[in-house]
Amino acid sequence: MAESRLQRWARKKAEAGKPAEPVPPQTNDPEPSPEEQELALNEALPEQEVLAKYNLPDPDTLELGADITGFMRKEIPELLRRKALRALWKTNPVLAVLDGLNDYDEDYTDAALATKTVNTLYKVGQGMFDKNTRREEQGDTQIEPRASSPNVIPPAPKQAPPVSADNEPAPETPVIPSAESYPAEPAISEPREEWEPRYRPRMRFES
């Protein structure tokens, strides 16, 4: 007999009310790689034995130009690797002596090293904009209209003393320039027409 809709709903509800069975933990751990196994053994050994085992120099005696690629192997403990890198930083003047031009050698994610907001006079579309200078310019422009206001009466112009009839100067006679004072104009030569012989048609008589 087929299961009805109500029976199926009751069965689903009963299954949902049952507690879920715990999933057994996986016991199949991945097998460590040979490098990891060797690293676990080297971490238990003294440093001198690890150096002799891989024929590595003492990190404290490294000089400029020494090869530290052997310390980068996965089997080498982290302590020896850090000592080799520290010796490289000390012996290399490019890394040890900072010239102050390294812009990205600091951790700017640290809030202690983060600088405050930088204030600038530069305004987009206006260039270097100084509020104090602009106020001084506005003050000068306000002073100039006051100096030229209509309330200020300008001083009257000085008048020439009157001339009496006795002291009246004689009228000056106009000077007529002579023809010699004018510069001579260059003579304009008219272009000559070249004579061209006229064509005279010849008369022909037919016999």
Tab-separated table of N, CA and C in Angstrom, residues 53-157:
chain	number	residue	atom	x	y	z
A	53	LYS	N	76.145	18.332	10.223
A	53	LYS	CA	75.395	17.350	9.451
A	53	LYS	C	75.199	17.822	8.010
A	54	TYR	N	74.940	19.103	7.822
A	54	TYR	CA	74.694	19.644	6.482
A	54	TYR	C	75.871	20.462	5.958
A	55	ASN	N	76.997	20.398	6.662
A	55	ASN	CA	78.222	21.089	6.235
A	55	ASN	C	77.962	22.588	6.022
A	56	LEU	N	77.380	23.218	7.030
A	56	LEU	CA	77.055	24.636	6.981
A	56	LEU	C	78.005	25.415	7.880
A	57	PRO	N	78.364	26.660	7.507
A	57	PRO	CA	79.236	27.465	8.363
A	57	PRO	C	78.473	28.005	9.563
A	58	ASP	N	79.237	28.472	10.537
A	58	ASP	CA	78.619	29.059	11.726
A	58	ASP	C	77.978	30.389	11.343
A	59	PRO	N	76.707	30.624	11.631
A	59	PRO	CA	76.076	31.894	11.235
A	59	PRO	C	76.751	33.113	11.841
A	60	ASP	N	77.392	32.964	13.020
A	60	ASP	CA	78.035	34.110	13.663
A	60	ASP	C	79.330	34.512	12.977
A	61	THR	N	79.885	33.658	12.122
A	61	THR	CA	81.155	33.948	11.448
A	61	THR	C	80.973	34.249	9.960
A	62	LEU	N	79.763	34.466	9.527
A	62	LEU	CA	79.524	34.762	8.112
A	62	LEU	C	80.056	36.149	7.766
A	63	GLU	N	80.631	36.275	6.570
A	63	GLU	CA	81.171	37.537	6.083
A	63	GLU	C	80.424	37.965	4.826
A	64	LEU	N	80.818	39.129	4.324
A	64	LEU	CA	80.160	39.664	3.141
A	64	LEU	C	80.389	38.756	1.939
A	65	GLY	N	79.329	38.414	1.236
A	65	GLY	CA	79.408	37.549	0.074
A	65	GLY	C	79.266	36.079	0.384
A	66	ALA	N	79.047	35.721	1.648
A	66	ALA	CA	78.898	34.308	2.006
A	66	ALA	C	77.575	33.763	1.468
A	67	ASP	N	77.580	32.495	1.111
A	67	ASP	CA	76.397	31.839	0.562
A	67	ASP	C	75.565	31.276	1.703
A	68	ILE	N	74.310	31.699	1.792
A	68	ILE	CA	73.427	31.229	2.867
A	68	ILE	C	72.258	30.426	2.304
A	69	THR	N	72.372	29.981	1.073
A	69	THR	CA	71.268	29.204	0.500
A	69	THR	C	71.067	27.883	1.228
A	70	GLY	N	72.127	27.333	1.842
A	70	GLY	CA	71.974	26.075	2.580
A	70	GLY	C	71.081	26.220	3.791
A	71	PHE	N	71.016	27.433	4.357
A	71	PHE	CA	70.156	27.652	5.519
A	71	PHE	C	68.688	27.790	5.130
A	72	MET	N	68.381	27.897	3.852
A	72	MET	CA	66.998	28.049	3.415
A	72	MET	C	66.301	26.712	3.172
A	73	ARG	N	66.971	25.622	3.426
A	73	ARG	CA	66.353	24.313	3.232
A	73	ARG	C	65.288	24.078	4.293
A	74	LYS	N	64.289	23.263	3.937
A	74	LYS	CA	63.185	23.003	4.852
A	74	LYS	C	63.606	22.191	6.065
A	75	GLU	N	64.704	21.455	5.959
A	75	GLU	CA	65.119	20.621	7.089
A	75	GLU	C	65.853	21.419	8.164
A	76	ILE	N	66.254	22.654	7.856
A	76	ILE	CA	67.021	23.453	8.804
A	76	ILE	C	66.061	24.097	9.794
A	77	PRO	N	66.360	24.075	11.078
A	77	PRO	CA	65.487	24.724	12.056
A	77	PRO	C	65.376	26.234	11.808
A	78	GLU	N	64.282	26.787	12.261
A	78	GLU	CA	64.014	28.211	12.046
A	78	GLU	C	65.024	29.091	12.758
A	79	LEU	N	65.543	28.671	13.892
A	79	LEU	CA	66.504	29.483	14.635
A	79	LEU	C	67.787	29.690	13.841
A	80	LEU	N	68.320	28.621	13.234
A	80	LEU	CA	69.534	28.758	12.431
A	80	LEU	C	69.277	29.607	11.179
A	81	ARG	N	68.117	29.480	10.603
A	81	ARG	CA	67.801	30.271	9.411
A	81	ARG	C	67.763	31.766	9.749
A	82	ARG	N	67.193	32.110	10.875
A	82	ARG	CA	67.130	33.517	11.273
A	82	ARG	C	68.517	34.072	11.589
A	83	LYS	N	69.375	33.270	12.192
A	83	LYS	CA	70.739	33.726	12.468
A	83	LYS	C	71.494	34.011	11.176
A	84	ALA	N	71.316	33.154	10.174
A	84	ALA	CA	71.994	33.373	8.898
A	84	ALA	C	71.482	34.640	8.215
A	85	LEU	N	70.189	34.871	8.255
A	85	LEU	CA	69.639	36.087	7.652
A	85	LEU	C	70.085	37.336	8.403
A	86	ARG	N	70.185	37.252	9.718
A	86	ARG	CA	70.653	38.392	10.496
A	86	ARG	C	72.101	38.720	10.166
A	87	ALA	N	72.926	37.670	9.972
A	87	ALA	CA	74.324	37.902	9.593
A	87	ALA	C	74.417	38.523	8.204
A	88	LEU	N	73.537	38.108	7.286
A	88	LEU	CA	73.528	38.705	5.951
A	88	LEU	C	73.184	40.187	6.021
A	89	TRP	N	72.240	40.545	6.855
A	89	TRP	CA	71.855	41.944	6.989
A	89	TRP	C	72.986	42.779	7.597
A	90	LYS	N	73.752	42.194	8.489
A	90	LYS	CA	74.838	42.944	9.133
A	90	LYS	C	76.026	43.124	8.203
A	91	THR	N	76.344	42.121	7.401
A	91	THR	CA	77.543	42.179	6.566
A	91	THR	C	77.325	42.929	5.261
A	92	ASN	N	76.104	43.023	4.796
A	92	ASN	CA	75.826	43.707	3.532
A	92	ASN	C	75.551	45.182	3.818
A	93	PRO	N	76.410	46.105	3.340
A	93	PRO	CA	76.175	47.527	3.642
A	93	PRO	C	74.915	48.082	2.992
A	94	VAL	N	74.483	47.490	1.901
A	94	VAL	CA	73.259	47.978	1.261
A	94	VAL	C	72.056	47.759	2.164
A	95	LEU	N	72.072	46.678	2.916
A	95	LEU	CA	70.963	46.372	3.814
A	95	LEU	C	71.186	46.906	5.216
A	96	ALA	N	72.451	46.997	5.641
A	96	ALA	CA	72.739	47.405	7.013
A	96	ALA	C	72.713	48.917	7.184
A	97	VAL	N	73.235	49.657	6.198
A	97	VAL	CA	73.325	51.114	6.294
A	97	VAL	C	72.171	51.711	5.497
A	98	LEU	N	71.236	52.300	6.192
A	98	LEU	CA	70.090	52.922	5.540
A	98	LEU	C	70.424	54.370	5.210
A	99	ASP	N	70.114	54.783	4.006
A	99	ASP	CA	70.404	56.148	3.573
A	99	ASP	C	69.220	57.084	3.724
A	100	GLY	N	68.112	56.609	4.246
A	100	GLY	CA	66.958	57.474	4.440
A	100	GLY	C	66.094	57.665	3.218
A	101	LEU	N	66.452	57.041	2.105
A	101	LEU	CA	65.678	57.180	0.876
A	101	LEU	C	64.744	56.004	0.637
A	102	ASN	N	64.699	55.079	1.553
A	102	ASN	CA	63.811	53.925	1.405
A	102	ASN	C	62.411	54.335	1.869
A	103	ASP	N	61.530	54.520	0.931
A	103	ASP	CA	60.197	55.014	1.263
A	103	ASP	C	59.288	53.928	1.826
A	104	TYR	N	59.589	52.685	1.529
A	104	TYR	CA	58.664	51.616	1.894
A	104	TYR	C	59.301	50.614	2.856
A	105	ASP	N	60.274	51.060	3.659
A	105	ASP	CA	60.923	50.130	4.574
A	105	ASP	C	60.310	50.161	5.965
A	106	GLU	N	59.260	50.950	6.184
A	106	GLU	CA	58.604	51.009	7.476
A	106	GLU	C	57.226	50.367	7.382
A	107	ASP	N	56.750	49.956	8.537
A	107	ASP	CA	55.442	49.315	8.612
A	107	ASP	C	54.392	50.401	8.835
A	108	TYR	N	53.757	50.833	7.755
A	108	TYR	CA	52.770	51.900	7.873
A	108	TYR	C	51.418	51.387	8.357
A	109	THR	N	51.286	50.088	8.548
A	109	THR	CA	50.043	49.574	9.123
A	109	THR	C	50.001	49.736	10.627
A	110	ASP	N	51.155	50.056	11.236
A	110	ASP	CA	51.212	50.256	12.679
A	110	ASP	C	50.689	51.650	13.000
A	111	ALA	N	49.740	51.730	13.914
A	111	ALA	CA	49.160	53.031	14.256
A	111	ALA	C	50.163	53.948	14.935
A	112	ALA	N	51.180	53.376	15.592
A	112	ALA	CA	52.173	54.213	16.262
A	112	ALA	C	53.050	54.955	15.268
A	113	LEU	N	53.257	54.397	14.073
A	113	LEU	CA	54.100	55.034	13.061
A	113	LEU	C	53.302	55.883	12.091
A	114	ALA	N	51.988	55.768	12.138
A	114	ALA	CA	51.165	56.528	11.200
A	114	ALA	C	51.208	58.004	11.549
A	115	THR	N	51.414	58.847	10.559
A	115	THR	CA	51.476	60.287	10.775
A	115	THR	C	50.080	60.886	10.772
A	116	LYS	N	50.002	62.094	11.291
A	116	LYS	CA	48.727	62.786	11.314
A	116	LYS	C	48.393	63.317	9.914
A	117	THR	N	47.217	63.888	9.820
A	117	THR	CA	46.790	64.424	8.530
A	117	THR	C	47.687	65.582	8.122
A	118	VAL	N	48.158	65.556	6.901
A	118	VAL	CA	49.056	66.592	6.402
A	118	VAL	C	48.217	67.738	5.849
A	119	ASN	N	48.459	68.947	6.362
A	119	ASN	CA	47.769	70.133	5.879
A	119	ASN	C	48.569	70.765	4.744
A	120	THR	N	47.895	71.197	3.730
A	120	THR	CA	48.548	71.802	2.580
A	120	THR	C	47.758	73.017	2.121
A	121	LEU	N	48.469	73.963	1.506
A	121	LEU	CA	47.838	75.160	0.963
A	121	LEU	C	47.328	74.952	-0.454
A	122	TYR	N	47.589	73.783	-1.031
A	122	TYR	CA	47.202	73.534	-2.419
A	122	TYR	C	45.716	73.215	-2.490
A	123	LYS	N	45.022	73.882	-3.381
A	123	LYS	CA	43.610	73.644	-3.629
A	123	LYS	C	43.433	73.241	-5.086
A	124	VAL	N	42.573	72.266	-5.293
A	124	VAL	CA	42.341	71.779	-6.651
A	124	VAL	C	41.683	72.881	-7.469
A	125	GLY	N	42.283	73.217	-8.598
A	125	GLY	CA	41.762	74.257	-9.469
A	125	GLY	C	42.183	75.664	-9.099
A	126	GLN	N	42.806	75.849	-7.912
A	126	GLN	CA	43.236	77.170	-7.470
A	126	GLN	C	44.731	77.255	-7.223
A	127	GLY	N	45.393	76.119	-7.134
A	127	GLY	CA	46.827	76.130	-6.858
A	127	GLY	C	47.094	76.337	-5.378
A	128	MET	N	48.196	77.010	-5.086
A	128	MET	CA	48.554	77.300	-3.703
A	128	MET	C	47.674	78.442	-3.213
A	129	PHE	N	46.790	78.147	-2.285
A	129	PHE	CA	45.795	79.100	-1.808
A	129	PHE	C	46.048	79.362	-0.334
A	130	ASP	N	46.428	80.624	-0.008
A	130	ASP	CA	46.702	81.016	1.370
A	130	ASP	C	45.584	81.947	1.820
A	131	LYS	N	44.890	81.581	2.885
A	131	LYS	CA	43.778	82.391	3.361
A	131	LYS	C	44.256	83.749	3.862
A	132	ASN	N	45.398	83.792	4.556
A	132	ASN	CA	45.887	85.063	5.080
A	132	ASN	C	46.235	86.026	3.946
A	133	THR	N	46.902	85.496	2.908
A	133	THR	CA	47.234	86.358	1.770
A	133	THR	C	45.985	86.856	1.076
A	134	ARG	N	44.974	86.007	0.933
A	134	ARG	CA	43.733	86.429	0.294
A	134	ARG	C	43.029	87.512	1.125
A	135	ARG	N	43.075	87.416	2.455
A	135	ARG	CA	42.471	88.448	3.288
A	135	ARG	C	43.185	89.778	3.125
A	136	GLU	N	44.521	89.750	3.050
A	136	GLU	CA	45.266	90.991	2.855
A	136	GLU	C	44.928	91.622	1.509
A	137	GLU	N	44.792	90.788	0.454
A	137	GLU	CA	44.430	91.327	-0.854
A	137	GLU	C	43.034	91.936	-0.832
A	138	GLN	N	42.098	91.300	-0.129
A	138	GLN	CA	40.758	91.856	-0.029
A	138	GLN	C	40.761	93.164	0.743
A	139	GLY	N	41.613	93.263	1.791
A	139	GLY	CA	41.719	94.511	2.541
A	139	GLY	C	42.260	95.642	1.695
A	140	ASP	N	43.241	95.360	0.829
A	140	ASP	CA	43.786	96.392	-0.052
A	140	ASP	C	42.744	96.870	-1.058
A	141	THR	N	41.960	95.944	-1.592
A	141	THR	CA	40.936	96.344	-2.563
A	141	THR	C	39.829	97.160	-1.909
A	142	GLN	N	39.568	96.951	-0.612
A	142	GLN	CA	38.561	97.748	0.076
A	142	GLN	C	39.072	99.138	0.412
A	143	ILE	N	40.353	99.300	0.628
A	143	ILE	CA	40.917	100.605	0.961
A	143	ILE	C	40.952	101.507	-0.261
A	144	GLU	N	41.218	100.980	-1.449
A	144	GLU	CA	41.327	101.787	-2.657
A	144	GLU	C	40.024	102.503	-3.005
A	145	PRO	N	38.838	101.894	-2.940
A	145	PRO	CA	37.604	102.651	-3.236
A	145	PRO	C	37.362	103.780	-2.255
A	146	ARG	N	37.757	103.610	-0.993
A	146	ARG	CA	37.566	104.678	-0.030
A	146	ARG	C	38.397	105.900	-0.396
A	147	ALA	N	39.588	105.672	-0.912
A	147	ALA	CA	40.438	106.795	-1.283
A	147	ALA	C	39.860	107.558	-2.462
A	148	SER	N	39.153	106.890	-3.347
A	148	SER	CA	38.569	107.538	-4.520
A	148	SER	C	37.067	107.767	-4.381
A	149	SER	N	36.564	107.947	-3.149
A	149	SER	CA	35.144	108.166	-2.926
A	149	SER	C	34.765	109.590	-3.313
A	150	PRO	N	33.490	109.879	-3.667
A	150	PRO	CA	33.089	111.243	-4.093
A	150	PRO	C	33.079	112.249	-2.960
A	151	ASN	N	33.106	111.839	-1.702
A	151	ASN	CA	33.093	112.781	-0.593
A	151	ASN	C	34.385	113.573	-0.501
A	152	VAL	N	35.451	113.034	-1.040
A	152	VAL	CA	36.731	113.723	-0.968
A	152	VAL	C	36.782	114.738	-2.101
A	153	ILE	N	36.969	116.038	-1.754
A	153	ILE	CA	37.008	117.120	-2.746
A	153	ILE	C	38.430	117.262	-3.236
A	154	PRO	N	38.675	117.113	-4.522
A	154	PRO	CA	40.044	117.255	-5.019
A	154	PRO	C	40.474	118.706	-4.979
A	155	PRO	N	41.757	119.006	-4.863
A	155	PRO	CA	42.229	120.400	-4.836
A	155	PRO	C	41.967	121.090	-6.169
A	156	ALA	N	41.626	122.427	-6.083
A	156	ALA	CA	41.324	123.199	-7.293
A	156	ALA	C	42.593	123.438	-8.081
A	157	PRO	N	42.503	123.400	-9.401
A	157	PRO	CA	43.714	123.648	-10.199
A	157	PRO	C	44.142	125.108	-10.109
